Amino acid sequence: MEEKKTGAAAALALLNQKFPVADVIAGTKCERAIKWELTIGDDLKPKWTHSIVCVSIEKTPFAKGSCRTAHKLKDWSQPDQGLVGKFSTNKKTTRDSYFTDVLMQTFCAKWAEKFNEAKPPKPITFLPSYVYELIDHPPPYPVCGGEPFIEGDYKKHNNNSGYVSSDARNTPQSFSHFSYELSNHELLIVDIQGVNDFYTDPQIHTKSGEGFGEGNLGETGFHKFLQTHKCNPVCDFLKLKPINQSKKALLRGTLPVVQLMDFHDAIGLNGNGSGPKNNYDMNYFRNGGGAQQPISLDDEEKMLQEQLERIRAQQQQKSKPSPPLVKQPSGNNLHKQAAPTSPSSPSSKPVPQIVKTPSQSNVVNKPPVSPPKENVKLEQDNINSNINSNSSNSNSNSSSSNISSSSSSSSSSSSSSSSSSSSSSNNNNNNNNSVSSSSSSSSSTTNAAPISIQVRNSPPPQQPIQPSSASSSSSNVPTPESTSTSSMEQTPDRSEFEKWDLTSIKNIDTVRGLQSECVTGDSLRLYSGSNDGQIGVWDAVELKHITNIKAHGKSIRSIIKRPGFEQNVLTAGADSLVKEWDINTQQTIKEIKESNEVNTIYIQDNLLYTGCNDKTVKVWDMRSYECVKTLSGHTRAIKSVCAMGNLLFSGSNDQQIYVWNLATGTILTNFQGHEGWVKTLYAHNNMLYSGSHDETIRIWDLKTTRCVNTIKCKDRVETLHVTNQGIFAGSGDWLQVFSHDKYENLASLNTRSSILCLWRNQNQLFTGSLASNLKVWSWDRM
C-alpha cells in the first residue's frame, strides 16, 4: 500500500505543475482523479497501476444499498463506457477497504476463467473494478469504487452467511461450489450478485479466516454454505462432490452444457440464458471500450489534455442546432408505390396468397437448413435475435421473400393433412411452430435403429419421404395418392395476418351425431373419436354429420390426420391399438399393438409418438411401422405428447412435463409446477403451453426453460389450442379464451357439457364433448 501512496504523491505533484484544478469545462462539471487498476498474472501476484483522469460524477445516486450508494460516473479516458461509482455509507470505511474490494473482485475473475474452462452452460464474468481518488477535494481525498454499468435486473444469488435466493439459479450456486472443491477446501467464493451472469462485489472465505476484509468468516462461512447448498445439474456436470443432492434438483434449472446446446439447437436457437442487451465480453472491459492506456506519467499530460478536448467537442456538438428531419416514405408506402392495387380490389385487407405446395422431388433434393454452429456463444442477445428471426419468418406475410415460407407454415395450421397433429385429450395441432424436424432416411430392419433428426428452420415437407425398397414392397405400407387441387393448394392461416375480436366469440351451430373425445380434420372434413370406439365423419363446410366407422373395441382416446396422405387417419384407443385408416374405403391399412392403453398420439414427418398407461413414450417409424425408441422416466400414465424440432414434450399424471432429446432419447429437463394431471400440451412460437387438472394453464419459455406465466381457469383444463390471436381452452363445461400477449381473459362461455377436445378451421372453432354433438363457434374480424 506504501507503493500506491508514493505513486499517488508523484502523480499529484506532476499534475499540479501542469494543470490547474479542473472544475467546469464547456458546461460539464468534472474533476481530476487518480485511477487505480489491478492486474493479477498467472503467478497470482497482484500489480497495481495508476493514471490521472477526468471524471464526472452525478451527485444524486440512482441506487442505494445497505452499505453503498451507486452514482453514474463518466471517466473521460473511456467516454464510450458507462461506469458506476460506488461510495460507502459507513463513515468508518477506510481507504484500504476499497483496494481490498478491487483485489477480491479481480481475484474472483481469475477463478471465473477456471470455471469457464470447464465449459459450463453459462460462462460467467466478474466485472473489472477500479479505485478513484478524487484529488480536487481537500485531503483526505474522497475515494470511490468504479466498475462498468450493466443494464438489467440486479439480483443477489447468495451471501456470505448461507443465504440462497428463492429462485436458486444453478450457475451462481455451482460456481461457489466449484471454488470450494477446486481449491481443495482452502477458499470459498460467495456473495454472488449482479446482472445475469455478470457478477460484482463477491466475498471470499478462507480456511484461515485471514485476508479479504471483514466479510471473511473463515470456516464458519464454509459451514453456513454447506448447510444450505443443494447440488444441481451444473454441479453434477462438473463432477463436483455432491452436497445435499436430490434427484429432483438434477432435473431443474440450467442444464449441463451438452444437453443445453442440444436443447437450443433443437428449437433453432444458438445461445442461452438471459444476457444483457449489449454484447459485452471480457475483452471489451479489459481494453476500456477501446481506450488507450498510459505508458508513463509523462504521457498522462497529453492524455488528460485529450480528455478535456473531448469534453469541449461533446458540448459543442450538443449546442449545434439539429438538422431538420426529412420524413422518408415507410416500407408500406414504398410497397404501395411499387405495386399499386387496382380500384376494384380493397386495399384495407390483405389478400391471402395461394401457394402451391412443393413437390416431393423438390423437397427431398433440398437439404434441410440447420442453424449456424460457429458461434455457440451462450448469450441472451443471440437467443433473442434468433427468436425474433424465427418468429418473423413464421409470421411475416408482407415480405415477398417470406411469402412461400409463411404460407406453407400457416397452411399447416388450416388443415391437419399438412400439420403435425396431437393427442385426443389435447388435440394439439401444433400448426405454427417455426421450427420442425426431419428424420433421417434409413432402411427398414427388424432391429430398432437410433433416430437421427436434423433441425431445420422451414416447415416440414408436405409429402413424406419415400419408403425404402424393402418396405415399399410390402402391400401394407401406404403411399401418397395423387392429391386433388384442393389438397395441393393451401390457404394461409388467417390468424397470421387477420385481427380477430375474440371477445365476440359465440356459438353459431350445434351438429348432432356422435360423442367426441378427440377431433381432427381439414378444410372439408372433420373426424372425431368416441367413447364407444367409433370414428365420426363430419362435413366441415355444410356443418353436418355424415357417417360413423366402427374402429376400436373400446373408446378412442386420440385421432390425427397423417400429413401427406390425404385420406389417411390414425386412431389410438383404450384397447391398446393404434390403427391407420383409409377413410374412403373405411378399411384398416396398418395396425400397431401397444402393451397398454394408448392415451395420446402425435405425428411429425414420418415419426409417430405414442403415450401410454405403461408410463412410456414410444417412437415409431411410419415407413416401417417399427418402434425405434422407448422413452422411460415418468412414474404414472402419459396423457399428452407434442414435439418441436429435436425436442419431445410429454405430460403425465405424475404432474410432470419431461423434455426429451429425440436424438439420444435422454431427458434434458422437466418442467415442474402443476399440482394435477398434465392433460394437454401445445407448442407454439418457441413457447410451450400446458393445461392441467389443477385448473391452470402454464406458459413455459423454451429459451430459458422457465414458467413465465400461470393462467387460472374456471375448471380442470382438458384441451388447448393456441394461435397468434389468442389461447382457447376447454375448462370443464367452460370454453375460455385468453389474449396471446397479456394472457387476459377475453371470454368465458358455459357449454353445459364438459369439453374434451378442440379443433379450429380459420375463424371457426369446433368443440367436442360426451354430449352427442359438435358445437361450432365463431367470432368477428376487426
mmCIF file of N, CA and C in Angstrom, residues 593-682:
data_model
loop_
_atom_site.group_PDB
_atom_site.id
_atom_site.type_symbol
_atom_site.label_atom_id
_atom_site.label_comp_id
_atom_site.label_asym_id
_atom_site.label_seq_id
_atom_site.Cartn_x
_atom_site.Cartn_y
_atom_site.Cartn_z
ATOM 1 N N LYS A 593 -49.807 -52.846 -32.251
ATOM 2 C CA LYS A 593 -50.244 -53.336 -30.952
ATOM 3 C C LYS A 593 -49.321 -52.788 -29.872
ATOM 4 N N GLU A 594 -49.878 -51.994 -28.946
ATOM 5 C CA GLU A 594 -49.130 -51.469 -27.811
ATOM 6 C C GLU A 594 -49.295 -52.402 -26.616
ATOM 7 N N SER A 595 -48.462 -52.187 -25.580
ATOM 8 C CA SER A 595 -48.507 -53.054 -24.404
ATOM 9 C C SER A 595 -49.569 -52.626 -23.402
ATOM 10 N N ASN A 596 -50.126 -51.425 -23.591
ATOM 11 C CA ASN A 596 -51.117 -50.919 -22.646
ATOM 12 C C ASN A 596 -52.003 -49.898 -23.346
ATOM 13 N N GLU A 597 -52.976 -49.376 -22.620
ATOM 14 C CA GLU A 597 -53.893 -48.394 -23.208
ATOM 15 C C GLU A 597 -53.116 -47.198 -23.746
ATOM 16 N N VAL A 598 -53.489 -46.743 -24.953
ATOM 17 C CA VAL A 598 -52.838 -45.598 -25.597
ATOM 18 C C VAL A 598 -53.708 -44.369 -25.368
ATOM 19 N N ASN A 599 -53.140 -43.351 -24.706
ATOM 20 C CA ASN A 599 -53.902 -42.145 -24.372
ATOM 21 C C ASN A 599 -53.709 -41.017 -25.362
ATOM 22 N N THR A 600 -52.586 -40.992 -26.059
ATOM 23 C CA THR A 600 -52.280 -39.843 -26.908
ATOM 24 C C THR A 600 -51.316 -40.250 -28.005
ATOM 25 N N ILE A 601 -51.481 -39.676 -29.185
ATOM 26 C CA ILE A 601 -50.529 -39.867 -30.288
ATOM 27 C C ILE A 601 -50.255 -38.512 -30.929
ATOM 28 N N TYR A 602 -49.076 -38.411 -31.530
ATOM 29 C CA TYR A 602 -48.645 -37.173 -32.194
ATOM 30 C C TYR A 602 -47.733 -37.576 -33.339
ATOM 31 N N ILE A 603 -47.879 -36.939 -34.496
ATOM 32 C CA ILE A 603 -47.068 -37.305 -35.659
ATOM 33 C C ILE A 603 -46.316 -36.089 -36.150
ATOM 34 N N GLN A 604 -45.055 -36.303 -36.498
ATOM 35 C CA GLN A 604 -44.191 -35.249 -37.027
ATOM 36 C C GLN A 604 -43.353 -35.855 -38.134
ATOM 37 N N ASP A 605 -43.577 -35.403 -39.357
ATOM 38 C CA ASP A 605 -42.958 -36.021 -40.524
ATOM 39 C C ASP A 605 -43.282 -37.520 -40.527
ATOM 40 N N ASN A 606 -42.299 -38.384 -40.517
ATOM 41 C CA ASN A 606 -42.543 -39.834 -40.559
ATOM 42 C C ASN A 606 -42.359 -40.495 -39.205
ATOM 43 N N LEU A 607 -42.430 -39.716 -38.132
ATOM 44 C CA LEU A 607 -42.291 -40.277 -36.791
ATOM 45 C C LEU A 607 -43.610 -40.132 -36.036
ATOM 46 N N LEU A 608 -44.034 -41.227 -35.420
ATOM 47 C CA LEU A 608 -45.249 -41.251 -34.622
ATOM 48 C C LEU A 608 -44.850 -41.449 -33.162
ATOM 49 N N TYR A 609 -45.424 -40.631 -32.281
ATOM 50 C CA TYR A 609 -45.155 -40.727 -30.852
ATOM 51 C C TYR A 609 -46.433 -41.168 -30.140
ATOM 52 N N THR A 610 -46.307 -42.158 -29.274
ATOM 53 C CA THR A 610 -47.460 -42.666 -28.532
ATOM 54 C C THR A 610 -47.182 -42.555 -27.033
ATOM 55 N N GLY A 611 -48.185 -42.123 -26.286
ATOM 56 C CA GLY A 611 -48.100 -42.063 -24.828
ATOM 57 C C GLY A 611 -49.107 -43.013 -24.218
ATOM 58 N N CYS A 612 -48.651 -43.866 -23.300
ATOM 59 C CA CYS A 612 -49.480 -44.975 -22.838
ATOM 60 C C CYS A 612 -49.590 -45.013 -21.314
ATOM 61 N N ASN A 613 -50.461 -45.889 -20.858
ATOM 62 C CA ASN A 613 -50.628 -46.107 -19.418
ATOM 63 C C ASN A 613 -49.449 -46.837 -18.797
ATOM 64 N N ASP A 614 -48.554 -47.386 -19.625
ATOM 65 C CA ASP A 614 -47.385 -48.082 -19.075
ATOM 66 C C ASP A 614 -46.253 -47.124 -18.711
ATOM 67 N N LYS A 615 -46.544 -45.805 -18.726
ATOM 68 C CA LYS A 615 -45.618 -44.742 -18.283
ATOM 69 C C LYS A 615 -44.505 -44.469 -19.283
ATOM 70 N N THR A 616 -44.632 -44.953 -20.502
ATOM 71 C CA THR A 616 -43.590 -44.747 -21.511
ATOM 72 C C THR A 616 -44.135 -43.979 -22.707
ATOM 73 N N VAL A 617 -43.199 -43.357 -23.424
ATOM 74 C CA VAL A 617 -43.469 -42.762 -24.735
ATOM 75 C C VAL A 617 -42.675 -43.565 -25.746
ATOM 76 N N LYS A 618 -43.340 -44.010 -26.801
ATOM 77 C CA LYS A 618 -42.655 -44.789 -27.838
ATOM 78 C C LYS A 618 -42.603 -43.979 -29.131
ATOM 79 N N VAL A 619 -41.498 -44.178 -29.868
ATOM 80 C CA VAL A 619 -41.278 -43.504 -31.146
ATOM 81 C C VAL A 619 -41.321 -44.547 -32.240
ATOM 82 N N TRP A 620 -42.212 -44.330 -33.235
ATOM 83 C CA TRP A 620 -42.422 -45.300 -34.310
ATOM 84 C C TRP A 620 -42.030 -44.682 -35.645
ATOM 85 N N ASP A 621 -41.313 -45.443 -36.461
ATOM 86 C CA ASP A 621 -41.003 -45.039 -37.831
ATOM 87 C C ASP A 621 -42.179 -45.454 -38.706
ATOM 88 N N MET A 622 -42.888 -44.495 -39.255
ATOM 89 C CA MET A 622 -44.103 -44.792 -40.010
ATOM 90 C C MET A 622 -43.812 -45.372 -41.392
ATOM 91 N N ARG A 623 -42.550 -45.388 -41.795
ATOM 92 C CA ARG A 623 -42.231 -46.031 -43.075
ATOM 93 C C ARG A 623 -42.155 -47.543 -42.926
ATOM 94 N N SER A 624 -41.784 -47.989 -41.715
ATOM 95 C CA SER A 624 -41.666 -49.431 -41.482
ATOM 96 C C SER A 624 -42.598 -49.915 -40.371
ATOM 97 N N TYR A 625 -43.256 -48.962 -39.685
ATOM 98 C CA TYR A 625 -44.151 -49.271 -38.560
ATOM 99 C C TYR A 625 -43.393 -50.017 -37.448
ATOM 100 N N GLU A 626 -42.150 -49.655 -37.242
ATOM 101 C CA GLU A 626 -41.357 -50.267 -36.196
ATOM 102 C C GLU A 626 -41.099 -49.265 -35.078
ATOM 103 N N CYS A 627 -41.030 -49.763 -33.859
ATOM 104 C CA CYS A 627 -40.693 -48.929 -32.706
ATOM 105 C C CYS A 627 -39.179 -48.750 -32.687
ATOM 106 N N VAL A 628 -38.725 -47.501 -32.782
ATOM 107 C CA VAL A 628 -37.287 -47.231 -32.837
ATOM 108 C C VAL A 628 -36.744 -46.695 -31.517
ATOM 109 N N LYS A 629 -37.625 -46.250 -30.605
ATOM 110 C CA LYS A 629 -37.181 -45.798 -29.294
ATOM 111 C C LYS A 629 -38.305 -45.953 -28.293
ATOM 112 N N THR A 630 -37.935 -46.248 -27.055
ATOM 113 C CA THR A 630 -38.861 -46.235 -25.929
ATOM 114 C C THR A 630 -38.291 -45.305 -24.874
ATOM 115 N N LEU A 631 -39.056 -44.283 -24.510
ATOM 116 C CA LEU A 631 -38.607 -43.255 -23.565
ATOM 117 C C LEU A 631 -39.263 -43.503 -22.218
ATOM 118 N N SER A 632 -38.451 -43.824 -21.214
ATOM 119 C CA SER A 632 -38.945 -44.136 -19.879
ATOM 120 C C SER A 632 -38.457 -43.091 -18.892
ATOM 121 N N GLY A 633 -39.298 -42.743 -17.931
ATOM 122 C CA GLY A 633 -38.919 -41.764 -16.921
ATOM 123 C C GLY A 633 -40.080 -41.333 -16.054
ATOM 124 N N HIS A 634 -41.266 -41.244 -16.655
ATOM 125 C CA HIS A 634 -42.452 -40.860 -15.895
ATOM 126 C C HIS A 634 -42.828 -41.973 -14.911
ATOM 127 N N THR A 635 -43.510 -41.581 -13.851
ATOM 128 C CA THR A 635 -43.920 -42.548 -12.835
ATOM 129 C C THR A 635 -45.396 -42.891 -12.909
ATOM 130 N N ARG A 636 -46.137 -42.208 -13.811
ATOM 131 C CA ARG A 636 -47.550 -42.533 -13.991
ATOM 132 C C ARG A 636 -47.895 -42.415 -15.474
ATOM 133 N N ALA A 637 -49.160 -42.623 -15.809
ATOM 134 C CA ALA A 637 -49.590 -42.695 -17.206
ATOM 135 C C ALA A 637 -49.306 -41.394 -17.955
ATOM 136 N N ILE A 638 -48.960 -41.537 -19.243
ATOM 137 C CA ILE A 638 -48.732 -40.390 -20.115
ATOM 138 C C ILE A 638 -50.075 -39.942 -20.689
ATOM 139 N N LYS A 639 -50.353 -38.643 -20.585
ATOM 140 C CA LYS A 639 -51.627 -38.120 -21.072
ATOM 141 C C LYS A 639 -51.495 -37.253 -22.322
ATOM 142 N N SER A 640 -50.313 -36.700 -22.569
ATOM 143 C CA SER A 640 -50.178 -35.794 -23.709
ATOM 144 C C SER A 640 -48.741 -35.777 -24.190
ATOM 145 N N VAL A 641 -48.544 -35.706 -25.516
ATOM 146 C CA VAL A 641 -47.221 -35.538 -26.102
ATOM 147 C C VAL A 641 -47.311 -34.534 -27.240
ATOM 148 N N CYS A 642 -46.241 -33.772 -27.436
ATOM 149 C CA CYS A 642 -46.096 -32.937 -28.621
ATOM 150 C C CYS A 642 -44.613 -32.730 -28.852
ATOM 151 N N ALA A 643 -44.249 -32.293 -30.061
ATOM 152 C CA ALA A 643 -42.838 -32.193 -30.426
ATOM 153 C C ALA A 643 -42.558 -30.857 -31.089
ATOM 154 N N MET A 644 -41.286 -30.433 -30.989
ATOM 155 C CA MET A 644 -40.793 -29.263 -31.699
ATOM 156 C C MET A 644 -39.333 -29.513 -32.038
ATOM 157 N N GLY A 645 -39.043 -29.660 -33.323
ATOM 158 C CA GLY A 645 -37.674 -29.937 -33.716
ATOM 159 C C GLY A 645 -37.196 -31.246 -33.127
ATOM 160 N N ASN A 646 -36.041 -31.233 -32.487
ATOM 161 C CA ASN A 646 -35.481 -32.422 -31.861
ATOM 162 C C ASN A 646 -35.979 -32.629 -30.445
ATOM 163 N N LEU A 647 -36.939 -31.826 -30.014
ATOM 164 C CA LEU A 647 -37.457 -31.929 -28.652
ATOM 165 C C LEU A 647 -38.830 -32.581 -28.646
ATOM 166 N N LEU A 648 -39.036 -33.444 -27.671
ATOM 167 C CA LEU A 648 -40.341 -34.042 -27.445
ATOM 168 C C LEU A 648 -40.775 -33.695 -26.022
ATOM 169 N N PHE A 649 -42.033 -33.279 -25.871
ATOM 170 C CA PHE A 649 -42.581 -32.931 -24.565
ATOM 171 C C PHE A 649 -43.651 -33.959 -24.198
ATOM 172 N N SER A 650 -43.615 -34.429 -22.969
ATOM 173 C CA SER A 650 -44.609 -35.397 -22.509
ATOM 174 C C SER A 650 -45.185 -34.939 -21.176
ATOM 175 N N GLY A 651 -46.508 -34.968 -21.078
ATOM 176 C CA GLY A 651 -47.205 -34.623 -19.845
ATOM 177 C C GLY A 651 -47.856 -35.854 -19.257
ATOM 178 N N SER A 652 -47.856 -35.945 -17.918
ATOM 179 C CA SER A 652 -48.247 -37.191 -17.272
ATOM 180 C C SER A 652 -49.125 -36.948 -16.056
ATOM 181 N N ASN A 653 -49.714 -38.034 -15.580
ATOM 182 C CA ASN A 653 -50.473 -37.980 -14.324
ATOM 183 C C ASN A 653 -49.568 -37.762 -13.114
ATOM 184 N N ASP A 654 -48.255 -37.858 -13.311
ATOM 185 C CA ASP A 654 -47.336 -37.595 -12.192
ATOM 186 C C ASP A 654 -47.077 -36.100 -12.004
ATOM 187 N N GLN A 655 -47.837 -35.255 -12.742
ATOM 188 C CA GLN A 655 -47.812 -33.796 -12.625
ATOM 189 C C GLN A 655 -46.533 -33.187 -13.209
ATOM 190 N N GLN A 656 -45.791 -33.977 -13.977
ATOM 191 C CA GLN A 656 -44.526 -33.525 -14.545
ATOM 192 C C GLN A 656 -44.645 -33.372 -16.056
ATOM 193 N N ILE A 657 -43.806 -32.479 -16.609
ATOM 194 C CA ILE A 657 -43.613 -32.359 -18.055
ATOM 195 C C ILE A 657 -42.150 -32.644 -18.320
ATOM 196 N N TYR A 658 -41.867 -33.703 -19.062
ATOM 197 C CA TYR A 658 -40.487 -34.056 -19.385
ATOM 198 C C TYR A 658 -40.147 -33.520 -20.771
ATOM 199 N N VAL A 659 -38.909 -33.045 -20.899
ATOM 200 C CA VAL A 659 -38.381 -32.589 -22.190
ATOM 201 C C VAL A 659 -37.310 -33.586 -22.612
ATOM 202 N N TRP A 660 -37.520 -34.220 -23.772
ATOM 203 C CA TRP A 660 -36.644 -35.299 -24.239
ATOM 204 C C TRP A 660 -35.826 -34.834 -25.434
ATOM 205 N N ASN A 661 -34.574 -35.286 -25.490
ATOM 206 C CA ASN A 661 -33.752 -35.133 -26.680
ATOM 207 C C ASN A 661 -34.006 -36.348 -27.570
ATOM 208 N N LEU A 662 -34.633 -36.131 -28.716
ATOM 209 C CA LEU A 662 -35.022 -37.247 -29.564
ATOM 210 C C LEU A 662 -33.820 -37.963 -30.174
ATOM 211 N N ALA A 663 -32.724 -37.242 -30.355
ATOM 212 C CA ALA A 663 -31.546 -37.877 -30.963
ATOM 213 C C ALA A 663 -30.919 -38.894 -30.022
ATOM 214 N N THR A 664 -30.973 -38.615 -28.716
ATOM 215 C CA THR A 664 -30.329 -39.503 -27.749
ATOM 216 C C THR A 664 -31.321 -40.275 -26.894
ATOM 217 N N GLY A 665 -32.582 -39.844 -26.871
ATOM 218 C CA GLY A 665 -33.573 -40.499 -26.037
ATOM 219 C C GLY A 665 -33.401 -40.215 -24.564
ATOM 220 N N THR A 666 -32.713 -39.115 -24.219
ATOM 221 C CA THR A 666 -32.468 -38.770 -22.825
ATOM 222 C C THR A 666 -33.339 -37.601 -22.390
ATOM 223 N N ILE A 667 -33.520 -37.477 -21.079
ATOM 224 C CA ILE A 667 -34.285 -36.359 -20.517
ATOM 225 C C ILE A 667 -33.362 -35.155 -20.403
ATOM 226 N N LEU A 668 -33.744 -34.041 -21.036
ATOM 227 C CA LEU A 668 -32.978 -32.811 -20.902
ATOM 228 C C LEU A 668 -33.320 -32.092 -19.601
ATOM 229 N N THR A 669 -34.601 -31.984 -19.305
ATOM 230 C CA THR A 669 -35.046 -31.344 -18.075
ATOM 231 C C THR A 669 -36.500 -31.711 -17.868
ATOM 232 N N ASN A 670 -37.069 -31.260 -16.761
ATOM 233 C CA ASN A 670 -38.504 -31.385 -16.591
ATOM 234 C C ASN A 670 -39.060 -30.076 -16.085
ATOM 235 N N PHE A 671 -40.304 -29.789 -16.436
ATOM 236 C CA PHE A 671 -40.978 -28.575 -16.011
ATOM 237 C C PHE A 671 -41.889 -28.931 -14.839
ATOM 238 N N GLN A 672 -41.645 -28.312 -13.699
ATOM 239 C CA GLN A 672 -42.412 -28.597 -12.504
ATOM 240 C C GLN A 672 -43.242 -27.380 -12.118
ATOM 241 N N GLY A 673 -44.379 -27.628 -11.519
ATOM 242 C CA GLY A 673 -45.240 -26.536 -11.082
ATOM 243 C C GLY A 673 -46.698 -26.919 -11.015
ATOM 244 N N HIS A 674 -47.131 -27.812 -11.906
ATOM 245 C CA HIS A 674 -48.529 -28.242 -11.875
ATOM 246 C C HIS A 674 -48.790 -29.112 -10.647
ATOM 247 N N GLU A 675 -49.996 -29.032 -10.135
ATOM 248 C CA GLU A 675 -50.387 -29.804 -8.958
ATOM 249 C C GLU A 675 -51.514 -30.780 -9.287
ATOM 250 N N GLY A 676 -51.663 -31.095 -10.549
ATOM 251 C CA GLY A 676 -52.652 -32.058 -11.017
ATOM 252 C C GLY A 676 -52.159 -32.713 -12.289
ATOM 253 N N TRP A 677 -52.956 -33.656 -12.818
ATOM 254 C CA TRP A 677 -52.591 -34.316 -14.067
ATOM 255 C C TRP A 677 -52.315 -33.283 -15.159
ATOM 256 N N VAL A 678 -51.277 -33.511 -15.929
ATOM 257 C CA VAL A 678 -50.997 -32.664 -17.087
ATOM 258 C C VAL A 678 -51.697 -33.295 -18.283
ATOM 259 N N LYS A 679 -52.838 -32.709 -18.696
ATOM 260 C CA LYS A 679 -53.697 -33.338 -19.701
ATOM 261 C C LYS A 679 -53.433 -32.863 -21.122
ATOM 262 N N THR A 680 -52.828 -31.679 -21.306
ATOM 263 C CA THR A 680 -52.717 -31.141 -22.650
ATOM 264 C C THR A 680 -51.459 -30.305 -22.781
ATOM 265 N N LEU A 681 -50.775 -30.460 -23.913
ATOM 266 C CA LEU A 681 -49.572 -29.690 -24.231
ATOM 267 C C LEU A 681 -49.716 -29.105 -25.624
ATOM 268 N N TYR A 682 -49.202 -27.889 -25.807
ATOM 269 C CA TYR A 682 -49.278 -27.236 -27.113
ATOM 270 C C TYR A 682 -48.036 -26.367 -27.288
#
